[in-house]
Coordinates of C-alpha atoms and ligand atoms in Angstrom, one line a residue:
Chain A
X529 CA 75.7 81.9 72.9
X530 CA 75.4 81.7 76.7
X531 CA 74.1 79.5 78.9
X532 CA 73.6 79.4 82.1
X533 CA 72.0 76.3 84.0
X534 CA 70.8 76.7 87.3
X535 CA 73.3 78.5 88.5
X536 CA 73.4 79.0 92.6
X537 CA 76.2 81.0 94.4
X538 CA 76.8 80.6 98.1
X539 CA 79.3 83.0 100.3
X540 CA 81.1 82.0 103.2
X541 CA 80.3 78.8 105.0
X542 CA 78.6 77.8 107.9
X543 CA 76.1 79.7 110.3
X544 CA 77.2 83.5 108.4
X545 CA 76.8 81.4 104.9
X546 CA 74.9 83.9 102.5
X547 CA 73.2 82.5 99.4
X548 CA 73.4 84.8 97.1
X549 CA 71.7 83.0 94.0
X550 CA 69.2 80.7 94.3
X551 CA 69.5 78.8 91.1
X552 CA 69.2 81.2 87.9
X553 CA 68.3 80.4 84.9
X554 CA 68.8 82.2 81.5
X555 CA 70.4 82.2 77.8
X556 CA 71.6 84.7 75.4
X557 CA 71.4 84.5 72.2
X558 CA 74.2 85.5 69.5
X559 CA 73.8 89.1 68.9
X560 CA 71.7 89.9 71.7
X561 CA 71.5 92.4 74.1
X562 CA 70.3 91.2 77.3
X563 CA 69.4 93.3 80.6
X564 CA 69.2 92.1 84.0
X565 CA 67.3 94.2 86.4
X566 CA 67.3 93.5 90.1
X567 CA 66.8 95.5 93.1
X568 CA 70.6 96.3 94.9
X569 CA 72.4 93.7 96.6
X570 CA 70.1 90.9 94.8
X571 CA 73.2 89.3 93.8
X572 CA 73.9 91.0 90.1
X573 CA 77.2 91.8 90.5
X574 CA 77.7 87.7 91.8
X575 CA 75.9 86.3 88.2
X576 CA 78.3 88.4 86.4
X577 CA 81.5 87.6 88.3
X578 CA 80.1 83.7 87.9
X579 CA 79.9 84.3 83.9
X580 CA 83.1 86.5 83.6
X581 CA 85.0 83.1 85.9
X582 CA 85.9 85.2 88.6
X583 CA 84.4 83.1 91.2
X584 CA 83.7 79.9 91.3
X585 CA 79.5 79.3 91.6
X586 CA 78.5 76.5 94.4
X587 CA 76.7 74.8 92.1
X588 CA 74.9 75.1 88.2
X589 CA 76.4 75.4 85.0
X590 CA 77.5 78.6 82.6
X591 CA 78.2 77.4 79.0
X592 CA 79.6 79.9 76.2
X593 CA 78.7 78.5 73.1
X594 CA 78.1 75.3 74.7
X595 CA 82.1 74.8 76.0
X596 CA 81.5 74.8 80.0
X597 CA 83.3 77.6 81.4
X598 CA 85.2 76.9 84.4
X599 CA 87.8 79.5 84.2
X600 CA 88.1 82.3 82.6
X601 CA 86.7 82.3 78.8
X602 CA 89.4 84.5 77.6
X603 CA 87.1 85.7 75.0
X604 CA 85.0 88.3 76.7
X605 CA 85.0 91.6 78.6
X606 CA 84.1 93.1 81.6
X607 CA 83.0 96.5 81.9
X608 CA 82.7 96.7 86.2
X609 CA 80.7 98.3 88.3
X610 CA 83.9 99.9 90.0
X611 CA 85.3 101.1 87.1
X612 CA 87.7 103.5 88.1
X613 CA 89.5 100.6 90.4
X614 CA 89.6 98.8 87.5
X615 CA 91.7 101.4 85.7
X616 CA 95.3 101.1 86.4
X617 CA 96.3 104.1 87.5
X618 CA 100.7 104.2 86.6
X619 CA 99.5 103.6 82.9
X620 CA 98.0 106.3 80.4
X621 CA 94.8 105.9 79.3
X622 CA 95.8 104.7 76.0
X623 CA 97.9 102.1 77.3
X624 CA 95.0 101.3 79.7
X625 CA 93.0 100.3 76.7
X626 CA 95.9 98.3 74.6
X627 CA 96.8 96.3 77.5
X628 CA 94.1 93.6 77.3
X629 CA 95.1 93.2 73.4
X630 CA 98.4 91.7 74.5
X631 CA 96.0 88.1 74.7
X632 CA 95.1 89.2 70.7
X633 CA 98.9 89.8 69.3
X634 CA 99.9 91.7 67.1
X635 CA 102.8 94.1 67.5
X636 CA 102.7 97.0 69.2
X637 CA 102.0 99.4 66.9
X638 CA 98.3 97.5 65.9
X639 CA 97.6 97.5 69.6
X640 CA 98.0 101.2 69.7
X641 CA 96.1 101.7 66.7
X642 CA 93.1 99.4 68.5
X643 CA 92.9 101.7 71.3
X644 CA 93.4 104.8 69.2
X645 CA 90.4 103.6 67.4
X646 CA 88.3 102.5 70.4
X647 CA 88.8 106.1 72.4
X648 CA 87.9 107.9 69.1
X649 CA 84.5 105.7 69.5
X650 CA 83.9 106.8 72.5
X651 CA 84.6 110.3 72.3
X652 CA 87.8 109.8 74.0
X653 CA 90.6 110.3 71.6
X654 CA 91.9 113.4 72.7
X655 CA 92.6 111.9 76.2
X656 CA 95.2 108.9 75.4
X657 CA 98.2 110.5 76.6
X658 CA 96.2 111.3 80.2
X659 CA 96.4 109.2 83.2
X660 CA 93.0 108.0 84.3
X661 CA 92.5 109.9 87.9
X662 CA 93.4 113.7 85.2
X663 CA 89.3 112.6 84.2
X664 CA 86.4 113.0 86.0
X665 CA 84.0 109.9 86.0
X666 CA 81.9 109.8 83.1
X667 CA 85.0 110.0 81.2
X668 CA 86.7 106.9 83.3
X669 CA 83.8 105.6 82.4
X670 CA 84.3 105.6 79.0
X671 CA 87.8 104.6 79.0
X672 CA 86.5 101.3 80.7
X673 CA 83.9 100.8 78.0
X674 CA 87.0 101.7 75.1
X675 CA 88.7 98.8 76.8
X676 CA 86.1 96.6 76.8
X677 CA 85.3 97.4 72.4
X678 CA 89.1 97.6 71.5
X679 CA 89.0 93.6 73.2
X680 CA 86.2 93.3 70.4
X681 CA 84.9 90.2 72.5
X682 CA 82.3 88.1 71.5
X683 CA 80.7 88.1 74.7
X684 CA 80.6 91.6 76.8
X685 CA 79.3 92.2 80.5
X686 CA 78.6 95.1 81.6
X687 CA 77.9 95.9 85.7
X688 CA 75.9 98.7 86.4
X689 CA 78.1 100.8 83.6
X690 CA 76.4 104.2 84.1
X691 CA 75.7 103.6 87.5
X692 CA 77.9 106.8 88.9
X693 CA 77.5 109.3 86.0
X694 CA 75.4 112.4 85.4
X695 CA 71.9 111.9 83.4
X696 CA 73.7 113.3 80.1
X697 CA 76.5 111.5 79.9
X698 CA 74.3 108.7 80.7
X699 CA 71.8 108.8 77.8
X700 CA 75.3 109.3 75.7
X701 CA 76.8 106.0 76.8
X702 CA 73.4 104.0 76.2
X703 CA 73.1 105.3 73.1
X704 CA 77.0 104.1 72.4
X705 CA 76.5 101.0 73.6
X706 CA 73.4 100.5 71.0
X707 CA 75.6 102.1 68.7
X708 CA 78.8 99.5 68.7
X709 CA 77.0 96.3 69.6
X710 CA 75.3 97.3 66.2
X711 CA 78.3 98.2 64.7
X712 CA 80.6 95.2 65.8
X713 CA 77.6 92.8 66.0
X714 CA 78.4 92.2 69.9
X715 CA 76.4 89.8 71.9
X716 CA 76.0 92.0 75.5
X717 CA 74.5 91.1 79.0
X718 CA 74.0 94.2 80.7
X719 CA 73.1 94.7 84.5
X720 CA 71.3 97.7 85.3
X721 CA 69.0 98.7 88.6
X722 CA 67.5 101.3 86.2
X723 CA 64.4 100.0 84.8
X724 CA 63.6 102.6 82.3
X725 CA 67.7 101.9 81.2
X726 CA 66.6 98.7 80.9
X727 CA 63.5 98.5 78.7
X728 CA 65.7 101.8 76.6
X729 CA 68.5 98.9 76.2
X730 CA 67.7 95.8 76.1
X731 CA 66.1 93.2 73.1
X732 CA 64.5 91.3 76.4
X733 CA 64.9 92.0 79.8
X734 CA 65.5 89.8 82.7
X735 CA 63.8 90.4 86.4
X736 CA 66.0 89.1 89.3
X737 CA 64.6 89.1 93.2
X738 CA 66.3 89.3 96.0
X739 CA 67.5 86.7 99.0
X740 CA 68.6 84.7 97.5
X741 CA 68.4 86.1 93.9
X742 CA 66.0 84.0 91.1
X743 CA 64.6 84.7 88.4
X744 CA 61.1 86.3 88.1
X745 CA 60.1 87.5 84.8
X746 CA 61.2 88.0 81.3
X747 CA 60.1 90.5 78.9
X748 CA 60.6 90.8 75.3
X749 CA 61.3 94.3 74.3
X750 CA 60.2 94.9 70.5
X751 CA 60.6 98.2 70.5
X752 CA 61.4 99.3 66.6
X753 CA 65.4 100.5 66.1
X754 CA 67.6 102.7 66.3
X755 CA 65.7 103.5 69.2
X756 CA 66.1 107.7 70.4
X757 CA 66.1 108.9 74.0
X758 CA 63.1 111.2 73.2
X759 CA 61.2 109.2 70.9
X760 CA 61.3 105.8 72.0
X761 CA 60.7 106.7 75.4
X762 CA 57.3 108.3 74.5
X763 CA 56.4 105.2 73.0
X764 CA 53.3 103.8 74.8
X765 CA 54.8 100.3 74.3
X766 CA 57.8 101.5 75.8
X767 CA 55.8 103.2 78.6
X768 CA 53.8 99.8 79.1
X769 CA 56.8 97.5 79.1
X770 CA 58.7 100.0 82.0
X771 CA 55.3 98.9 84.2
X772 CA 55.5 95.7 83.7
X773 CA 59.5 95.5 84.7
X774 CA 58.5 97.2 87.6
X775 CA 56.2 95.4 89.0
X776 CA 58.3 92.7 88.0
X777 CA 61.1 94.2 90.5
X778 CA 58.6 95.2 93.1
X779 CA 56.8 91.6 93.0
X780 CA 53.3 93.1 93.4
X781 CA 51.6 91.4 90.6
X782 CA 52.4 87.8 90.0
X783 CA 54.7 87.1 85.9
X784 CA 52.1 87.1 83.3
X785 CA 53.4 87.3 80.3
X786 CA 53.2 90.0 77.8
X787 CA 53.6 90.7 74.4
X788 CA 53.8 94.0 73.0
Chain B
X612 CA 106.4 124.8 99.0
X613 CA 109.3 122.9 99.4
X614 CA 111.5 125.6 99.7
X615 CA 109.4 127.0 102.5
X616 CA 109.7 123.6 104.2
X617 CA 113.8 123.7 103.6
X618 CA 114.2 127.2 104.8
X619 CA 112.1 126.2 107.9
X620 CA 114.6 123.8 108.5
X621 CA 117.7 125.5 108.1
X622 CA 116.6 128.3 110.0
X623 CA 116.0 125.6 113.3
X624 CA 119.5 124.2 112.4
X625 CA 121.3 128.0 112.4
X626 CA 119.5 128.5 115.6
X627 CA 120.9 125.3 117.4
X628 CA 124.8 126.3 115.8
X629 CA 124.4 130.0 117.2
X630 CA 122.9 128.7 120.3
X631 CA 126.4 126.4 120.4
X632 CA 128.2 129.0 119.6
X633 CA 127.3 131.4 122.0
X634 CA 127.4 128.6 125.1
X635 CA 130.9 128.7 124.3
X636 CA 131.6 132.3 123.9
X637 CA 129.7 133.2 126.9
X638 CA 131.6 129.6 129.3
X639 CA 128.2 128.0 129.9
X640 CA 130.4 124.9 128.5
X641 CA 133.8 124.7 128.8
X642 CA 134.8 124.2 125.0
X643 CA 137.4 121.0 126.1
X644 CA 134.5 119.1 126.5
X645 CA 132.6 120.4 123.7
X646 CA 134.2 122.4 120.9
X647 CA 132.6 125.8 119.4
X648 CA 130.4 125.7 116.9
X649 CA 132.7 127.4 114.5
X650 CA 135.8 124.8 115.1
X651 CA 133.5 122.0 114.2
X652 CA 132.1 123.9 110.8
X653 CA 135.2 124.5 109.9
X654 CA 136.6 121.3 110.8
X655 CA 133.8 119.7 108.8
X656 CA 135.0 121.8 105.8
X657 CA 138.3 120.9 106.0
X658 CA 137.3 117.1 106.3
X659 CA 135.6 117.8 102.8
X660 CA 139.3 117.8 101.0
X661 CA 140.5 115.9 103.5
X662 CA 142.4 112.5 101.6
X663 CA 141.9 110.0 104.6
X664 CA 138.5 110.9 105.4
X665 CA 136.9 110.8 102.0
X666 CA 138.8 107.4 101.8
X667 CA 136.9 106.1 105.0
X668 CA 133.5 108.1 103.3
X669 CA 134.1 105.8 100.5
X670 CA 134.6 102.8 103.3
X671 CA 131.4 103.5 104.8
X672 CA 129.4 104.4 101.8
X673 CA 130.6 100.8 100.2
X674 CA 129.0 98.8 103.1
X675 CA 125.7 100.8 103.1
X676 CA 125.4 100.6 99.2
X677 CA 126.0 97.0 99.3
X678 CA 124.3 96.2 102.3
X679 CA 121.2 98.0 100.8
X680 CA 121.7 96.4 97.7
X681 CA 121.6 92.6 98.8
X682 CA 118.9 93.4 101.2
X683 CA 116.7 94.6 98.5
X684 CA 117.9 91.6 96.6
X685 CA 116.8 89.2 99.6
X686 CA 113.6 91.4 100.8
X687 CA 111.8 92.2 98.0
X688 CA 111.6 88.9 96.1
X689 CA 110.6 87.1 100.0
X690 CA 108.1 90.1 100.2
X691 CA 106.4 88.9 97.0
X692 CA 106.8 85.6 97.5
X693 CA 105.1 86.3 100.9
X694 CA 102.5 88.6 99.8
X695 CA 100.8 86.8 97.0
X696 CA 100.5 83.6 99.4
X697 CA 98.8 84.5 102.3
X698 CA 98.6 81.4 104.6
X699 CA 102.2 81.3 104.2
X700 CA 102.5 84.6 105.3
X701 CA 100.1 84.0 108.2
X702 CA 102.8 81.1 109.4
X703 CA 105.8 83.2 109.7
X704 CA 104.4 86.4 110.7
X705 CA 105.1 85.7 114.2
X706 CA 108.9 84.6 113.2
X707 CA 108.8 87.8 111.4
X708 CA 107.7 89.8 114.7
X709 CA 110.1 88.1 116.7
X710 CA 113.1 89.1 114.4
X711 CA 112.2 92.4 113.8
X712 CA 112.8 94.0 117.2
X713 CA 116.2 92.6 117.9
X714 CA 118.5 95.9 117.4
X715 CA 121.1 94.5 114.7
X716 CA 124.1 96.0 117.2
X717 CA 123.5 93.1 119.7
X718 CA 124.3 90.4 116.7
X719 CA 127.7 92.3 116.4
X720 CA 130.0 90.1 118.2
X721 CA 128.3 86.3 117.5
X722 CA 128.5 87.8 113.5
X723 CA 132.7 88.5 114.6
X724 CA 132.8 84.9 115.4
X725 CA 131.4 83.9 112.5
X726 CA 132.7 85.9 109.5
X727 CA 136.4 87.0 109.8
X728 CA 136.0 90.0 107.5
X729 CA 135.4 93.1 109.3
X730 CA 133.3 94.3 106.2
X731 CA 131.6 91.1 106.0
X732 CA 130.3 91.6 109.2
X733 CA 129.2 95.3 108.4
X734 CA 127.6 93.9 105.1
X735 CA 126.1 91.1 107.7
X736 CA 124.2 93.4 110.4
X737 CA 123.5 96.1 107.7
X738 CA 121.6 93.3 105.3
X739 CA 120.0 91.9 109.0
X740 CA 118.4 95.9 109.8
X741 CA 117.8 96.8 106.4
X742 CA 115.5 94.2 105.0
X743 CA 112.8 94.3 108.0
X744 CA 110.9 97.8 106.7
X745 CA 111.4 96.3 103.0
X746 CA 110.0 92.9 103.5
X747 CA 106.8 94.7 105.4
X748 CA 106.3 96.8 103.2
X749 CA 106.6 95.2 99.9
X750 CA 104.0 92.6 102.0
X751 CA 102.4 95.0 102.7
X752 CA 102.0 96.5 99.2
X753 CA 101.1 93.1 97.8
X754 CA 98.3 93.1 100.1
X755 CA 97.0 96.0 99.5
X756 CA 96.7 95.2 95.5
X757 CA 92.9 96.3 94.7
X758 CA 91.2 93.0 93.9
X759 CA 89.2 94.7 90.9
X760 CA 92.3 95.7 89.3
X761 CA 93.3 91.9 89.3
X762 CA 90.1 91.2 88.5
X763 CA 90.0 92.9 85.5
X764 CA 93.4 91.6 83.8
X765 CA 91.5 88.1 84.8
X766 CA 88.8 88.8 83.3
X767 CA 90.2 89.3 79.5
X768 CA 92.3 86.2 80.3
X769 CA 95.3 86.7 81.8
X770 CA 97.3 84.1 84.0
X771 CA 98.3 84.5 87.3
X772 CA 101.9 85.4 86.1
X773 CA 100.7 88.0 83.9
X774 CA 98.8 89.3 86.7
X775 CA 101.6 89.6 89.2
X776 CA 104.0 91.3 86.6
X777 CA 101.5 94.1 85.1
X778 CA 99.2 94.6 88.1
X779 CA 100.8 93.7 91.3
X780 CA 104.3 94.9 91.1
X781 CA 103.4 97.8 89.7
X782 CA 100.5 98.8 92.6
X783 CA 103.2 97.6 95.0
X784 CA 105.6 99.5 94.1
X785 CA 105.6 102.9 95.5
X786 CA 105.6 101.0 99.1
X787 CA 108.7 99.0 98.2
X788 CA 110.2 102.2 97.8
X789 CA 109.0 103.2 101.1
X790 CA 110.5 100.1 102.7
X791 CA 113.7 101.2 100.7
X792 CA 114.0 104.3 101.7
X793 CA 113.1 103.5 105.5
X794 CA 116.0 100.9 105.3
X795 CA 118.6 103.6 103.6
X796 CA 118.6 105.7 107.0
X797 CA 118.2 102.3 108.7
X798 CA 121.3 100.9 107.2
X799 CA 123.4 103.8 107.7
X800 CA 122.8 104.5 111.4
X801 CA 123.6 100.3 111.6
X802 CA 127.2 101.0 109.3
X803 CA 128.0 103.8 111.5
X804 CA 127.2 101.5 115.3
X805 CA 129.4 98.6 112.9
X806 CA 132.3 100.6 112.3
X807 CA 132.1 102.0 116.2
X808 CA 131.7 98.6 117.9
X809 CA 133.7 96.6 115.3
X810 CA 136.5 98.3 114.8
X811 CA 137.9 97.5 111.3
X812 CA 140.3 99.3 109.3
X813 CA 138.2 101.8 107.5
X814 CA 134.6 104.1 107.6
X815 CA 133.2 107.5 109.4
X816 CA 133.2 105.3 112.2
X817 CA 136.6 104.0 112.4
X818 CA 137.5 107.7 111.6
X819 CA 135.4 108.5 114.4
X820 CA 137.7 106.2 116.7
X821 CA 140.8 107.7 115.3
X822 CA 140.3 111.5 116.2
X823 CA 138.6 110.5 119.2
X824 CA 141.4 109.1 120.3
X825 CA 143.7 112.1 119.4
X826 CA 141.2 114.0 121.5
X827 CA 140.1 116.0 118.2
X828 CA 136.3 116.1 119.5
X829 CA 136.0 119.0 116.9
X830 CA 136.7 116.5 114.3
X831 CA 134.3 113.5 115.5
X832 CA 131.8 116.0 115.6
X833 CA 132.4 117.3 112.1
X834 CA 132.3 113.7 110.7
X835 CA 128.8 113.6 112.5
X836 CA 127.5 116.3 110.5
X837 CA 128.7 114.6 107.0
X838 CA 127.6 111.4 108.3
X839 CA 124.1 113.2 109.2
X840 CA 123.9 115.5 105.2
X841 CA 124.9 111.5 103.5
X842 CA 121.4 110.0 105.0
X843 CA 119.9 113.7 103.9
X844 CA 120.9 113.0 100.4
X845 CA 119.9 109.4 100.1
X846 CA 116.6 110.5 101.7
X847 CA 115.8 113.3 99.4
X848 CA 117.0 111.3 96.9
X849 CA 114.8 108.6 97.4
X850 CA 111.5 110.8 97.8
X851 CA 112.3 112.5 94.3
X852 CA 112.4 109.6 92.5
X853 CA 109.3 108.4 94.8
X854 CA 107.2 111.6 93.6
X855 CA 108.5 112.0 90.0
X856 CA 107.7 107.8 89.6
X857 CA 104.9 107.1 91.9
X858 CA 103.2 110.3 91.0
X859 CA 99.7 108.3 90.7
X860 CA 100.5 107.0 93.9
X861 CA 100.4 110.5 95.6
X862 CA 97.5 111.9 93.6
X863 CA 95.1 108.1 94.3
X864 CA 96.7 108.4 98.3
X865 CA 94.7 112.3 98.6
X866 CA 97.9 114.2 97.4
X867 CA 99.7 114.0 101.0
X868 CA 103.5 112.6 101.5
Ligands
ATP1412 N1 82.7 88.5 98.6 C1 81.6 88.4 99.3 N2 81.5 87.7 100.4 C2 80.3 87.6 101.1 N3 79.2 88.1 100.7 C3 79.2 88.8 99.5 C4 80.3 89.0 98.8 N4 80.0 89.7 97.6 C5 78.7 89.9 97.7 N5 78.2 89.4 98.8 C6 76.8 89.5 99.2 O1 76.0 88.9 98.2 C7 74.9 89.6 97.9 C8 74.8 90.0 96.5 O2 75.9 90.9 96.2 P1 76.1 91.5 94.7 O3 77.3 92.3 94.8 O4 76.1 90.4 93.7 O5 74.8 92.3 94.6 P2 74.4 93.4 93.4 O6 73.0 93.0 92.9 O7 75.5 93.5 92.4 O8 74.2 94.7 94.3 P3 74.4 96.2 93.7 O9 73.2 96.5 93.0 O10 74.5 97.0 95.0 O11 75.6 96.3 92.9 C9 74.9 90.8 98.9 O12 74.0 90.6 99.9 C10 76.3 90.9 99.3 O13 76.4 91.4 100.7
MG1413 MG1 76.7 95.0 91.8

């Protein structure tokens, strides 16, 4: 489903040039749900923006189902780590969510029904008629991720999504985001810094380092579904693989592989 | 609130009128040079039904509303154009700062030369002062379009078209009407210094001219005060339709206006 090749980003030019990847490597596959760890400022946020065609990488190559993307796919969603910039704050919260379906036609009436639908999924349906800043984060944060499932895109990123909200709300988003990609059969890249989140998440994980950022490990997570924020979390697999990624992130033991 | 704010207000304009008054009860000034207080209220209400002053109201209110109009029609579109290209903007920045500052009243007599109209040249030095604070600030509002909000229209596929029309016209917005509002009081200060300098047949200003010359200082003075409640009203109006629209504006800016 995605593909991308060596993929190296460098800011600026000359003598303040930052690299901020350093030739990454990795593939989803249909369906998938893929995490990408990395310690902050690695250069997540850049691997995402190079995928979603927001920037332009120095050099390597991003395929979606093999068509090279060079701008932007059209077919995907962004969830971002600023996610109450990327509100827009004149429209309500229901027309927040429709707005991206304009690319999907249908009238007017279908696009309101969409977002209806996809604020209802998150918990959300109640607030339609609100403007964005009349919520408090978590629930900006949901809006975002409404707009990203009403866009029903084949391919979804998502920055850091719980990054700014309280441990609830958090463990209620994860398990919503397990919930619809199972639902709507989703293929998702997720970037976390959250290890356990992570393991909790992901079908395989994906280590990044820092300066510039490559990648440094990958681990398969088998753990058995629908996964439960008490139960799975007990598991001792689930306990081992959360070592493994961080020492991964950490870089004190050199990638050996593991299978659970 | 704002009631507290207006009745602070009045309360310093009743103090200057009594304080007026009473300088020329008491002969501190001698009221041929400057009339009571009460002569020029009730010479301002009398101007209120008063046939050949309203017509030069409506004289003077003409060349401001046009003058507004086409410089909103010139500066906002140029403020756009300018603010989404930014190298551009960069090149005539310094023309833009070179303009800015020239008070419109000095282009008074070469604009005489050029258009024979008296309200041409009103419409002229009115467009000339008004557009400045719109064309900064719509650049200005242009520029300050948060890149993740553009970001994320790209991002689900949207052109750069798209983009302009449903993120950065919107976000710009409430400074355009900023600009506007800036260039209302603008404009009528530079009708008023037209009409004085110019001449012409009609206006507060040529009004002005009139009853100055039949020594009615009570009555220049009362057709200051309407002159001072019209750019009141536009004001007002302008920040009530500012607060009711840009109301997201207010609350995202920490609430303060
Ligand atoms: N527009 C830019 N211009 C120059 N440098 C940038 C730019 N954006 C990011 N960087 C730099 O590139 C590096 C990677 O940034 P990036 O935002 O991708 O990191 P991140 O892993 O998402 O961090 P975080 O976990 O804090 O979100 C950082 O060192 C950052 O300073
Ligand atoms: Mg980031």
């Amino acid at each position: 489903m995605l593909d991308v090749v060596n993929l190296s980003h460098t800011y600026g030019k000359g003598p303040s040039a930052h690299q901020a990847l350093g030739g990454i490597d990795l593939n989803v596959a249909e369906g998938e749900l893929v995490c990408v760890v990395g310690p902050s400022g690695c250069g997540k946020s850049t691997l995402l923006r190079s995928i979603a065609g927001l920037i332009k990488p120095t050099a390597g190559q991003i395929r979606i189902r093999d068509v090279a993307v060079s701008d932007t796919p059209g077919d995907l969603a962004v969830v971002f780590q600023d996610y109450s910039r990327s509100l827009f704050p004149w429209m309500t919260v229901g027309d927040n969510v429709a707005l991206p379906l304009r690319r999907r036609g249908g009238d007017r009436a279908a696009r309101r029904a969409a977002a209806a639908d996809a604020l209802e999924e998150v918990g959300l349906a109640a607030a339609a008629t609100k403007y964005p800043w009349e919520l408090s984060g978590g629930m900006q944060q949901r809006v975002a991720i409404a707009r990203a499932l009403a866009y029903r895109p084949s391919l979804l990123l998502m920055d850091e999504p719980f990054g700014s909200v309280d441990a609830q709300t958090r463990e209620d988003l994860e398990d919503l985001v397990l919930k619809v990609r199972e639902l709507h059969r989703m293929t998702v890249l997720l970037i976390t810094h959250d290890i356990d989140e992570s393991v909790y998440l992901g079908d395989r994980v994906i280590v990044l380092k820092k300066s510039p950022a490559t990648v440094v490990g990958e681990l398969s997570v088998k753990l058995p579904f629908p996964r439960d924020q008490i139960a799975t979390r007990e598991l001792p697999a689930f306990v081992h693989l959360r070592a493994e990624v961080g020492r991964l992130v950490r870089g004190k033991d050199p990638f050996r592989p593991f299978q659970a | 609130m704002i009631s507290a704010r207006v009745a602070r207000g009045a309360a310093g304009v009743a103090g200057l009128l009594i304080a007026g008054e009473l300088a020329g009860i008491t002969g501190l000034i001698d009221p041929d040079l400057l009339p009571r207080m009460s002569t020029v209220l009730s010479g301002a209400v009398s101007l209120a039904t008063d046939g050949d002053f309203l017509l030069d109201v409506q004289g003077t209110l003409l060349v401001w509303g046009l003058g507004l109009l086409i410089a909103v029609l010139i500066a906002v579109p140029l403020g756009v154009l300018l603010g989404s290209m930014p190298r551009t903007e960069r090149a005539v920045r310094p023309l833009i700062e070179f303009m800015r500052p020239v008070p419109s009243v000095v282009l008074i007599p070469l604009v005489t030369l050029l258009i024979p109209s008296d309200h041409g040249v009103k419409v002229t030095v009115i467009v000339f002062a008004a557009s400045w604070p719109i064309l900064i600030n719509t650049m200005y509002g242009l520029k300050d379009v948060d890149p993740v909000a553009k970001d994320t229209l790209r991002s689900f596929g949207f052109g750069d078209l798209s983009i302009l029309g449903r993120v950065s016209l919107p976000s710009a917005a409430p400074f355009m009407l900023t600009g506007v509002r800036l260039a209302t009081s603008i404009a009528l200060v530079v009708a008023l210094s037209a009409e004085l300098l110019a001449g012409g047949s009609d206006g507060i200003g040529a009004y002005m001219i009139r009853a100055g010359a039949g020594s009615r200082t009570d009555l220049v003075l009362a057709a200051t005060i309407w002159t001072g409640v019209l750019g009141l009203l536009a004001n007002s109006l302008l920040l009530s339709v500012q607060r009711r629209a840009f109301r997201w504006h207010t609350v995202k800016s920490g609430g303060g206006s």
